[in-house]
């Protein structure tokens, strides 16, 4: 006897005893199943969001634990005006159509890290403003990373020393960065927002976790010293 057959028999018995009771029991069972599915869906979404915030992916952690060749850009920035309904470039590095690395706020004020490789293919990470990421009218440290090897590449962004997003590739993502870096607008002259850059550091390579922590502490101290020099 299958499970479906047993359910059918029990429903027949229930209808024979009391149609009202049977309807109530079946409704409660279906209602509880729906609530359980909804709860599981919410838990799954929360777990997924937490994994993204913390950057917990075994594939990536194994590949970056010793660092990688590539490029890292760290800046302390205070965004003071999010009213412009357009892209607001914080920095733009490289060429127009390829070998370009950019950081900007889009029209919805999501923080976007965009990389265009030397074939003209575009890759990007998008971060929504919030308590776990960046907030306007306060100083935030943003670290963007591009690392690569023969069979693995990664784009990653940290907000205040917490990994906020990453994208990984099982191939060598080719990006030949240049020294042409523009702050406050795009190379095309696209309008910028209103913000203050407190400090900017550009380095070759991607740190391992220990060196990244040391670097973050060093740039925090540097930024504090620079702020004291202003007064």
XYZ file of C-alpha atoms in Angstrom:
231
model
C 0.000 0.000 0.000
C 1.459 3.360 -1.036
C 1.498 6.523 1.077
C -0.980 8.190 -1.292
C -3.368 5.229 -0.879
C -3.131 5.453 2.918
C -3.844 9.203 2.812
C -6.876 8.570 0.595
C -8.228 5.922 3.007
C -7.737 8.182 6.041
C -9.484 11.058 4.264
C -12.386 8.744 3.432
C -12.624 7.659 7.085
C -12.523 11.278 8.239
C -15.262 12.285 5.829
C -17.350 9.397 7.110
C -16.933 10.477 10.729
C -17.356 14.212 10.355
C -16.879 16.336 7.229
C -16.284 19.460 9.347
C -13.569 17.837 11.475
C -11.890 16.339 8.424
C -11.816 19.688 6.621
C -10.358 21.350 9.725
C -7.626 18.706 10.117
C -6.681 18.826 6.427
C -6.617 22.668 6.495
C -4.396 22.690 9.595
C -2.032 20.176 8.009
C -1.746 22.171 4.782
C -1.408 25.432 6.736
C 1.437 24.038 8.860
C 3.222 22.712 5.761
C 2.946 26.133 4.087
C 4.284 27.883 7.213
C 7.176 25.414 7.433
C 8.059 25.931 3.771
C 7.917 29.717 4.241
C 10.164 29.501 7.319
C 12.663 27.295 5.485
C 12.675 29.745 2.566
C 13.380 32.701 4.895
C 16.111 30.782 6.718
C 17.700 29.818 3.404
C 17.639 33.443 2.226
C 19.158 34.677 5.502
C 21.877 32.028 5.387
C 22.663 32.892 1.780
C 22.893 36.617 2.598
C 25.166 35.900 5.559
C 27.455 33.783 3.395
C 27.724 36.632 0.902
C 28.500 39.204 3.601
C 31.135 37.051 5.237
C 32.548 35.770 1.969
C 32.431 32.170 3.164
C 33.128 29.967 0.155
C 35.625 27.157 0.526
C 36.612 27.427 -3.117
C 37.686 31.033 -2.718
C 39.274 30.731 0.720
C 41.543 27.890 -0.443
C 42.656 29.834 -3.498
C 43.393 33.162 -1.807
C 44.925 32.033 1.476
C 48.455 32.704 0.187
C 47.583 35.846 -1.753
C 47.543 36.297 -5.519
C 49.131 38.536 -8.139
C 46.834 41.322 -9.244
C 45.776 44.715 -7.907
C 44.327 46.162 -4.685
C 42.882 49.644 -4.198
C 42.034 50.953 -0.724
C 40.362 54.275 -0.003
C 38.727 56.024 2.926
C 35.731 57.879 1.604
C 32.796 59.864 2.961
C 29.810 60.107 0.605
C 27.763 63.178 1.517
C 25.267 63.491 -1.340
C 23.276 60.615 -2.835
C 20.606 62.732 -4.519
C 21.896 62.639 -8.095
C 19.877 60.157 -10.143
C 22.873 59.005 -12.151
C 26.156 57.172 -11.798
C 28.546 58.880 -9.384
C 32.144 57.816 -10.022
C 34.552 57.567 -7.115
C 37.521 56.400 -9.164
C 38.242 55.238 -12.695
C 41.441 53.469 -13.714
C 42.628 52.359 -17.142
C 41.132 52.727 -20.598
C 37.594 53.377 -21.788
C 36.602 50.086 -23.430
C 39.027 47.543 -21.937
C 41.545 47.121 -19.123
C 39.415 49.358 -16.928
C 38.708 49.251 -13.197
C 36.031 51.531 -11.740
C 34.255 52.193 -8.463
C 31.018 54.185 -8.515
C 27.511 54.577 -7.098
C 24.773 53.765 -9.592
C 21.466 55.638 -9.942
C 20.051 53.595 -7.022
C 23.146 54.348 -4.905
C 24.432 50.781 -4.981
C 28.205 50.649 -4.753
C 29.526 49.081 -7.970
C 32.989 47.628 -8.534
C 33.372 47.148 -12.290
C 36.236 45.516 -14.148
C 36.604 45.374 -17.940
C 39.245 42.852 -19.023
C 41.667 43.167 -21.923
C 39.110 41.528 -24.253
C 36.446 44.095 -23.420
C 34.326 41.753 -21.256
C 32.671 43.450 -18.259
C 32.395 41.978 -14.751
C 30.925 43.728 -11.719
C 30.020 43.471 -8.037
C 27.079 45.422 -6.591
C 26.716 46.356 -2.919
C 23.535 47.853 -1.471
C 23.985 50.545 1.202
C 23.106 49.366 4.705
C 24.288 48.582 8.196
C 26.365 45.611 7.042
C 28.004 47.445 4.136
C 28.559 51.167 3.620
C 26.595 54.184 4.797
C 26.526 57.777 3.633
C 27.689 60.717 5.746
C 30.346 58.709 7.522
C 33.859 57.594 6.652
C 34.050 54.116 5.127
C 37.089 52.123 4.125
C 36.598 50.394 0.782
C 39.092 47.814 -0.457
C 38.663 46.347 -3.941
C 40.776 43.443 -5.122
C 41.528 41.751 -8.429
C 43.596 38.568 -8.235
C 44.414 35.955 -10.836
C 46.382 32.808 -11.607
C 46.532 30.342 -14.500
C 43.278 28.602 -13.501
C 41.610 30.938 -11.017
C 40.679 34.621 -10.710
C 38.727 36.659 -8.187
C 37.103 40.067 -7.783
C 36.402 41.006 -4.187
C 35.323 44.017 -2.177
C 35.725 44.725 1.545
C 33.816 47.411 3.452
C 35.469 48.420 6.732
C 37.553 45.233 6.685
C 34.526 42.942 6.211
C 34.127 41.059 2.952
C 30.918 42.258 1.312
C 30.982 40.507 -2.068
C 33.102 38.420 -4.377
C 33.021 36.860 -7.818
C 35.232 33.907 -8.691
C 36.282 32.493 -12.044
C 37.863 29.168 -12.972
C 40.088 30.812 -15.560
C 42.755 33.492 -15.808
C 40.864 36.788 -16.001
C 43.250 39.001 -17.941
C 43.443 42.619 -16.822
C 46.442 44.741 -17.751
C 46.040 47.665 -15.379
C 47.559 51.021 -16.160
C 48.688 53.968 -14.045
C 45.993 56.278 -15.440
C 43.766 56.782 -12.406
C 41.130 59.500 -12.080
C 39.334 60.424 -8.851
C 35.924 62.061 -8.687
C 34.718 61.333 -12.207
C 34.919 58.858 -15.056
C 37.470 59.187 -17.847
C 34.557 60.251 -20.055
C 33.864 63.213 -17.740
C 30.659 61.682 -16.384
C 29.203 63.619 -13.450
C 30.294 62.700 -9.938
C 28.548 62.890 -6.603
C 29.516 64.841 -3.516
C 32.055 63.099 -1.297
C 35.456 63.401 0.340
C 38.381 61.045 -0.261
C 40.474 60.952 2.910
C 43.203 58.637 1.612
C 43.957 56.351 -1.322
C 46.425 53.459 -1.600
C 47.039 51.384 -4.750
C 49.059 48.179 -4.442
C 50.061 45.257 -6.616
C 48.658 41.868 -5.638
C 45.959 40.487 -3.343
C 46.707 40.007 0.348
C 46.308 36.858 2.352
C 44.079 37.254 5.419
C 46.888 38.020 7.875
C 48.526 40.659 5.684
C 45.165 42.197 4.843
C 44.439 42.654 8.535
C 47.839 44.295 9.070
C 47.328 46.507 6.025
C 43.883 47.597 7.217
C 45.240 48.547 10.641
C 48.051 50.487 8.961
C 45.748 52.485 6.659
C 43.378 53.209 9.560
C 46.309 54.695 11.468
C 47.445 56.581 8.363
C 43.974 58.028 7.898
C 43.820 59.115 11.553
C 47.183 60.876 11.208
C 46.069 62.615 8.011
C 42.892 63.823 9.710
C 44.927 65.275 12.596
C 47.108 67.208 10.151
C 44.045 69.039 8.848
C 43.467 70.877 12.145
